[in-house]
């Protein structure tokens, strides 16, 4: 929950630690539950206090970077893709989602579905390390790193494309 609220804390180490400490299944359930509660809390608080709350945590340049989502007819699709792609600022998106026309239910469905693949790979990696299965842990970590690098590249391309279309 705290990891979502304090958005500059990356989620992957939390997921890895949950897998290591609790195993794959329990670690995944605990982490997803925390993501959902944190995302709900942030969304509701932003709806209540508006952009002033977002500005407390993020510079205006970061807020402007996501402004294309606010009035886009593709908000749900783009938000889903950004949450699904590894390496994107998912917790910042929780703050920004409260400024869009998404409902809290829509947002929580996006979070639950889109965060699950990354959460699974990370908790498997952590659980494998906890069981001293370093080969599986290394393979999963390597795959995650490659997917994250590709995700960051795609995210930057998508943001650039959306900014150009909104001009």
PDB file of C-alpha atoms in Angstrom, residues 1 6 13 16 20-21 32-33 35 37 40 47 50-51 62 67 97 101 106-107 113 121-122 132 135 140 143 152 167:
ATOM      1  CA  UNK A   1       0.000   0.000   0.000  1.00  0.00           C
ATOM      2  CA  UNK A   6       4.902   6.876  -2.050  1.00  0.00           C
ATOM      3  CA  UNK A  13      11.651  -4.843  -5.359  1.00  0.00           C
ATOM      4  CA  UNK A  16      10.559  -9.722  -5.369  1.00  0.00           C
ATOM      5  CA  UNK A  20      11.101 -14.360  -1.345  1.00  0.00           C
ATOM      6  CA  UNK A  21       9.439 -13.937   2.058  1.00  0.00           C
ATOM      7  CA  UNK A  32      -1.849  -7.490  -5.483  1.00  0.00           C
ATOM      8  CA  UNK A  33      -3.990  -6.689  -2.449  1.00  0.00           C
ATOM      9  CA  UNK A  35      -1.528  -2.541  -5.015  1.00  0.00           C
ATOM     10  CA  UNK A  37      -5.749  -0.826  -1.710  1.00  0.00           C
ATOM     11  CA  UNK A  40      -7.937   2.851  -4.532  1.00  0.00           C
ATOM     12  CA  UNK A  47     -10.782  12.775  -6.679  1.00  0.00           C
ATOM     13  CA  UNK A  50      -7.802  17.272  -7.218  1.00  0.00           C
ATOM     14  CA  UNK A  51      -4.666  18.282  -9.032  1.00  0.00           C
ATOM     15  CA  UNK A  62       5.398  14.975 -15.189  1.00  0.00           C
ATOM     16  CA  UNK A  67      -2.200  15.189 -19.897  1.00  0.00           C
ATOM     17  CA  UNK A  97      -6.061   8.296 -13.039  1.00  0.00           C
ATOM     18  CA  UNK A 101     -13.071  10.304 -16.311  1.00  0.00           C
ATOM     19  CA  UNK A 106     -12.688   0.803 -13.935  1.00  0.00           C
ATOM     20  CA  UNK A 107      -9.372   1.896 -12.477  1.00  0.00           C
ATOM     21  CA  UNK A 113      -5.524  -7.198 -14.590  1.00  0.00           C
ATOM     22  CA  UNK A 121       7.164 -12.924 -12.815  1.00  0.00           C
ATOM     23  CA  UNK A 122       8.615 -10.941  -9.920  1.00  0.00           C
ATOM     24  CA  UNK A 132      17.714 -21.404  -3.514  1.00  0.00           C
ATOM     25  CA  UNK A 135      18.860 -20.900 -12.071  1.00  0.00           C
ATOM     26  CA  UNK A 140      13.075 -15.097 -14.619  1.00  0.00           C
ATOM     27  CA  UNK A 143      13.444 -12.267 -18.905  1.00  0.00           C
ATOM     28  CA  UNK A 152      10.433   1.428 -21.395  1.00  0.00           C
ATOM     29  CA  UNK A 167      -1.018  18.903 -30.742  1.00  0.00           C
TER      30      UNK A 167
END
